[in-house]
XYZ file of N, CA and C in Angstrom:
438
model
N 35.269 -85.485 21.479
C 35.901 -84.823 20.357
C 35.999 -85.753 19.150
N 34.890 -86.211 18.598
C 34.945 -87.125 17.467
C 35.630 -86.534 16.248
N 35.485 -85.227 15.998
C 36.096 -84.609 14.832
C 37.609 -84.640 14.932
N 38.143 -84.333 16.105
C 39.588 -84.364 16.297
C 40.097 -85.778 16.084
N 39.404 -86.750 16.661
C 39.790 -88.141 16.482
C 39.760 -88.546 15.027
N 38.771 -88.066 14.292
C 38.665 -88.382 12.871
C 39.837 -87.802 12.097
N 40.222 -86.563 12.426
C 41.367 -85.944 11.743
C 42.642 -86.720 12.027
N 42.825 -87.115 13.270
C 44.026 -87.878 13.614
C 44.024 -89.230 12.925
N 42.901 -89.890 12.918
C 42.805 -91.190 12.249
C 43.097 -91.040 10.762
N 42.534 -90.016 10.152
C 42.772 -89.791 8.725
C 44.246 -89.531 8.460
N 44.875 -88.757 9.315
C 46.284 -88.426 9.131
C 47.171 -89.659 9.259
N 46.803 -90.556 10.134
C 47.629 -91.728 10.344
C 47.339 -92.842 9.346
N 46.273 -92.730 8.601
C 45.906 -93.773 7.649
C 45.872 -93.258 6.222
N 46.733 -92.338 5.914
C 46.757 -91.745 4.585
C 47.236 -92.732 3.529
N 46.662 -92.672 2.339
C 47.121 -93.561 1.287
C 48.482 -93.176 0.723
N 48.946 -91.976 0.956
C 50.209 -91.523 0.388
C 51.357 -91.671 1.376
N 51.514 -92.809 1.921
C 52.611 -93.066 2.833
C 53.893 -93.208 2.023
N 54.965 -92.657 2.545
C 56.255 -92.716 1.858
C 56.825 -94.123 2.004
N 56.422 -95.004 1.135
C 56.767 -96.417 1.224
C 58.227 -96.640 0.868
N 58.902 -97.429 1.701
C 60.253 -97.847 1.400
C 61.323 -96.802 1.640
N 60.969 -95.644 2.083
C 61.973 -94.619 2.320
C 62.571 -94.781 3.708
N 63.877 -94.786 3.773
C 64.549 -94.788 5.058
C 64.622 -93.337 5.525
N 64.274 -93.116 6.782
C 64.280 -91.745 7.287
C 65.683 -91.157 7.246
N 65.761 -89.935 6.774
C 67.037 -89.221 6.765
C 67.276 -88.690 8.177
N 68.506 -88.679 8.600
C 68.803 -88.150 9.932
C 68.768 -86.629 9.891
N 68.482 -86.042 11.031
C 68.435 -84.591 11.130
C 68.777 -84.200 12.562
N 69.138 -82.945 12.722
C 69.473 -82.402 14.032
C 68.489 -81.294 14.364
N 67.949 -81.367 15.568
C 67.053 -80.314 16.039
C 67.875 -79.298 16.820
N 67.713 -78.040 16.472
C 68.379 -76.944 17.169
C 67.291 -76.041 17.719
N 67.087 -76.098 19.041
C 66.010 -75.324 19.641
C 64.675 -75.823 19.132
N 63.911 -74.945 18.501
C 62.592 -75.318 17.973
C 62.614 -75.412 16.448
N 63.748 -75.873 15.897
C 63.882 -75.918 14.440
C 64.768 -77.075 13.984
N 64.553 -77.464 12.759
C 65.486 -78.329 12.030
C 66.040 -77.424 10.940
N 67.244 -76.930 11.159
C 67.807 -75.891 10.292
C 68.168 -76.432 8.912
N 68.750 -77.617 8.854
C 69.217 -78.178 7.587
C 68.094 -78.917 6.862
N 68.075 -78.788 5.555
C 67.117 -79.502 4.718
C 67.273 -81.009 4.914
N 66.186 -81.732 4.893
C 66.237 -83.189 5.005
C 66.857 -83.827 3.769
N 66.813 -83.122 2.655
C 67.313 -83.658 1.388
C 68.624 -83.023 0.951
N 69.026 -81.957 1.619
C 70.203 -81.215 1.202
C 69.901 -80.185 0.127
N 68.616 -80.049 -0.203
C 68.211 -79.101 -1.241
C 66.929 -78.392 -0.819
N 66.677 -77.263 -1.437
C 65.436 -76.529 -1.211
C 64.313 -77.215 -1.975
N 63.145 -77.277 -1.366
C 61.997 -77.887 -2.025
C 61.402 -77.005 -3.102
N 60.420 -77.541 -3.794
C 59.729 -76.839 -4.875
C 58.404 -76.301 -4.337
N 58.257 -74.964 -4.249
C 57.026 -74.382 -3.700
C 55.761 -74.772 -4.462
N 55.837 -74.938 -5.777
C 54.647 -75.311 -6.558
C 54.177 -76.715 -6.180
N 55.124 -77.641 -6.070
C 54.745 -78.996 -5.629
C 54.234 -78.955 -4.196
N 54.851 -78.114 -3.363
C 54.421 -77.980 -1.972
C 52.997 -77.494 -1.857
N 52.615 -76.516 -2.682
C 51.236 -76.010 -2.638
C 50.246 -77.109 -3.000
N 50.584 -77.894 -4.030
C 49.703 -79.002 -4.423
C 49.511 -79.973 -3.264
N 50.581 -80.267 -2.544
C 50.489 -81.176 -1.402
C 49.627 -80.581 -0.286
N 49.785 -79.291 -0.041
C 49.028 -78.632 1.033
C 47.529 -78.690 0.764
N 47.114 -78.496 -0.474
C 45.678 -78.462 -0.754
C 45.080 -79.831 -1.084
N 45.912 -80.849 -1.251
C 45.390 -82.207 -1.449
C 44.766 -82.691 -0.151
N 43.596 -83.141 -0.221
C 42.922 -83.614 0.997
C 43.551 -84.882 1.556
N 44.251 -85.635 0.743
C 44.887 -86.853 1.256
C 46.052 -86.547 2.181
N 46.615 -85.377 2.107
C 47.730 -85.011 2.979
C 47.285 -84.241 4.212
N 46.032 -84.012 4.351
C 45.343 -83.466 5.516
C 45.601 -82.012 5.878
N 46.496 -81.294 5.242
C 46.747 -79.912 5.664
C 45.452 -79.109 5.750
N 44.682 -79.090 4.647
C 43.478 -78.255 4.683
C 42.285 -78.951 5.340
N 42.462 -80.178 5.780
C 41.410 -80.765 6.603
C 41.377 -80.080 7.967
N 42.533 -79.667 8.456
C 42.616 -79.026 9.773
C 42.934 -77.534 9.687
N 43.668 -77.118 8.645
C 44.075 -75.717 8.490
C 43.262 -75.037 7.395
N 43.112 -73.736 7.530
C 42.607 -72.912 6.433
C 43.774 -72.062 5.954
N 43.573 -71.347 4.869
C 44.649 -70.509 4.370
C 44.269 -69.824 3.082
N 45.262 -69.278 2.415
C 45.002 -68.520 1.189
C 44.817 -69.437 -0.019
N 43.744 -70.212 0.027
C 43.432 -71.169 -1.032
C 41.994 -70.921 -1.481
N 41.733 -69.818 -2.171
C 40.354 -69.443 -2.490
C 39.598 -70.488 -3.305
N 40.306 -71.299 -4.063
C 39.635 -72.313 -4.875
C 39.156 -73.512 -4.047
N 39.624 -73.623 -2.821
C 39.241 -74.736 -1.948
C 38.082 -74.294 -1.069
N 36.908 -74.858 -1.316
C 35.703 -74.423 -0.607
C 35.668 -74.885 0.843
N 36.172 -76.060 1.120
C 36.075 -76.603 2.474
C 37.463 -76.700 3.077
N 37.718 -75.824 4.054
C 39.002 -75.788 4.735
C 38.763 -75.962 6.230
N 39.751 -76.522 6.890
C 39.611 -76.817 8.305
C 39.679 -75.598 9.196
N 39.203 -75.780 10.438
C 39.285 -74.712 11.434
C 39.755 -75.247 12.788
N 40.363 -76.428 12.794
C 40.887 -77.004 14.040
C 42.276 -76.484 14.383
N 42.981 -75.981 13.389
C 44.371 -75.580 13.558
C 44.545 -74.157 13.028
N 45.681 -73.535 13.312
C 45.892 -72.147 12.872
C 45.783 -71.979 11.362
N 45.313 -70.803 10.958
C 45.263 -70.419 9.560
C 46.700 -70.328 9.052
N 46.948 -70.835 7.861
C 48.296 -70.837 7.307
C 48.687 -69.514 6.651
N 47.764 -68.587 6.516
C 48.097 -67.273 5.954
C 49.178 -66.626 6.816
N 50.248 -66.170 6.183
C 51.317 -65.485 6.898
C 52.250 -66.388 7.682
N 52.111 -67.703 7.549
C 52.933 -68.620 8.331
C 54.429 -68.430 8.050
N 54.766 -68.023 6.828
C 56.164 -67.778 6.480
C 56.747 -66.565 7.172
N 55.899 -65.679 7.679
C 56.357 -64.521 8.458
C 56.458 -64.855 9.936
N 55.689 -65.838 10.385
C 55.668 -66.188 11.807
C 56.791 -67.121 12.213
N 57.188 -68.019 11.292
C 58.199 -69.015 11.620
C 59.259 -69.081 10.539
N 60.451 -69.453 10.929
C 61.549 -69.640 9.978
C 61.352 -70.959 9.226
N 62.122 -71.148 8.194
C 62.074 -72.392 7.430
C 62.366 -73.580 8.349
N 63.356 -73.447 9.220
C 63.693 -74.525 10.149
C 62.575 -74.822 11.128
N 61.893 -73.786 11.590
C 60.764 -73.985 12.508
C 59.602 -74.659 11.788
N 59.339 -74.268 10.560
C 58.294 -74.923 9.767
C 58.629 -76.400 9.571
N 59.900 -76.676 9.254
C 60.331 -78.053 9.012
C 60.078 -78.925 10.238
N 60.450 -78.465 11.430
C 60.238 -79.267 12.644
C 58.751 -79.483 12.894
N 57.941 -78.480 12.642
C 56.496 -78.630 12.860
C 55.904 -79.703 11.950
N 56.432 -79.852 10.754
C 55.966 -80.907 9.852
C 56.555 -82.264 10.219
N 57.823 -82.287 10.517
C 58.487 -83.547 10.846
C 57.901 -84.145 12.107
N 57.819 -83.361 13.174
C 57.338 -83.891 14.458
C 56.908 -82.742 15.369
N 55.691 -82.265 15.176
C 55.175 -81.136 15.955
C 55.102 -81.440 17.446
N 55.072 -82.706 17.810
C 55.003 -83.056 19.239
C 56.285 -82.707 19.983
N 57.376 -82.444 19.269
C 58.614 -82.007 19.920
C 58.452 -80.599 20.478
N 57.548 -79.820 19.891
C 57.291 -78.454 20.329
C 56.130 -78.430 21.308
N 55.093 -79.190 20.993
C 53.891 -79.239 21.823
C 53.453 -80.700 21.964
N 53.792 -81.330 23.088
C 53.440 -82.750 23.270
C 51.944 -83.034 23.173
N 51.086 -82.048 23.377
C 49.650 -82.248 23.322
C 49.034 -81.924 21.969
N 49.847 -81.673 20.961
C 49.329 -81.274 19.654
C 48.495 -82.376 19.007
N 47.538 -81.967 18.184
C 46.787 -82.943 17.397
C 47.400 -83.098 16.006
N 48.421 -82.308 15.701
C 49.066 -82.394 14.394
C 49.878 -83.677 14.306
N 49.685 -84.427 13.231
C 50.447 -85.665 13.062
C 51.938 -85.394 12.874
N 52.740 -86.364 13.217
C 54.173 -86.329 12.928
C 54.344 -86.903 11.523
N 54.606 -86.056 10.557
C 54.628 -86.489 9.166
C 55.908 -87.204 8.753
N 56.975 -87.077 9.548
C 58.246 -87.714 9.188
C 58.855 -88.376 10.426
N 58.043 -89.169 11.072
C 58.468 -89.876 12.271
C 57.791 -91.239 12.257
N 58.484 -92.257 12.741
C 57.895 -93.588 12.764
C 57.960 -94.247 14.136
N 58.759 -93.730 15.036
C 58.918 -94.370 16.339
C 57.985 -93.769 17.384
N 57.580 -94.591 18.317
C 56.787 -94.116 19.443
C 55.367 -93.692 19.104
N 54.845 -94.097 17.974
C 53.489 -93.716 17.580
C 52.515 -94.828 17.944
N 51.331 -94.448 18.385
C 50.278 -95.396 18.718
C 49.203 -95.350 17.647
N 48.400 -96.385 17.596
C 47.231 -96.446 16.714
C 47.580 -96.235 15.241
N 48.620 -96.893 14.790
C 48.998 -96.851 13.381
C 48.678 -98.218 12.796
N 47.971 -98.246 11.695
C 47.631 -99.513 11.048
C 48.899 -100.282 10.697
N 48.845 -101.584 10.817
C 50.016 -102.424 10.554
C 50.627 -102.161 9.186
N 49.812 -101.931 8.187
C 50.312 -101.688 6.828
C 51.163 -100.419 6.737
N 50.977 -99.493 7.671
C 51.687 -98.222 7.624
C 52.767 -98.095 8.695
N 52.883 -99.080 9.559
C 53.876 -99.047 10.627
C 55.285 -98.981 10.046
N 56.111 -98.113 10.614
C 57.496 -97.986 10.175
C 57.687 -97.150 8.926
N 56.624 -96.497 8.461
C 56.701 -95.679 7.258
C 56.239 -94.262 7.576
N 56.995 -93.250 7.146
C 56.536 -91.873 7.383
C 55.350 -91.551 6.483
N 54.546 -90.598 6.911
C 53.396 -90.173 6.107
C 53.869 -89.469 4.842
N 54.871 -88.615 4.985
C 55.425 -87.879 3.846
C 56.899 -88.234 3.674
N 57.389 -88.127 2.453
C 58.813 -88.333 2.185
C 59.588 -87.067 2.555
N 60.898 -87.187 2.627
C 61.746 -86.022 2.900
C 61.541 -84.959 1.820
N 61.422 -85.385 0.577
C 61.213 -84.440 -0.529
C 59.877 -83.716 -0.380
N 58.836 -84.440 -0.006
C 57.533 -83.802 0.196
C 57.581 -82.807 1.352
N 58.260 -83.159 2.430
C 58.425 -82.216 3.550
C 59.084 -80.941 3.040
N 60.163 -81.073 2.289
C 60.884 -79.897 1.798
C 60.045 -79.080 0.828
N 59.236 -79.733 -0.001
C 58.355 -78.998 -0.911
C 57.321 -78.195 -0.122
N 56.723 -78.800 0.882
C 55.720 -78.091 1.692
C 56.369 -76.944 2.458
N 57.544 -77.171 3.031
C 58.261 -76.092 3.733
C 58.532 -74.942 2.772
N 58.994 -75.258 1.566
C 59.287 -74.203 0.580
C 58.037 -73.389 0.271
N 56.892 -74.055 0.148
C 55.659 -73.328 -0.129
C 55.221 -72.505 1.076
N 55.199 -73.107 2.249
C 54.754 -72.375 3.436
C 55.606 -71.142 3.697
N 56.890 -71.232 3.382
C 57.799 -70.082 3.571
C 57.410 -68.912 2.672
N 56.677 -69.170 1.578
C 56.265 -68.087 0.686
C 55.022 -67.353 1.214
N 54.339 -67.933 2.173
C 53.108 -67.319 2.700
C 53.493 -66.255 3.732
N 53.733 -65.058 3.245
C 54.248 -63.971 4.083
C 53.134 -63.049 4.591
N 51.950 -63.097 4.009
C 50.860 -62.204 4.436
C 49.636 -62.992 4.807
């Protein structure tokens, strides 16, 4: 599975690592993180930009309602309608640490630093996305109702 390995490697070696941010604490309730990591709702417009940026890997593995993006992934579920399938809290947990729901997932843990293997030394101890970026992406994904 070289393609899967490449996606995982790319996700773990992203140039947009949230440098210097201390992880905010959160509580998992069932299959969700109900409370915002920042205490505020994210910005859906900023979230959409993050989703379609290739450096953040969403569309490397996912496809969705992004007609302007010619090359979209097919390794993971289509993001169309994701806001109807999962609650905001469920979306948040999937971004923060999808392995809490599915230990065999290929989706990176975007807001986790402990217990990870094969992380370059320069990125060790740093989340891939900041709490604000997580909230922006959650806000955007929640708008995808169809």
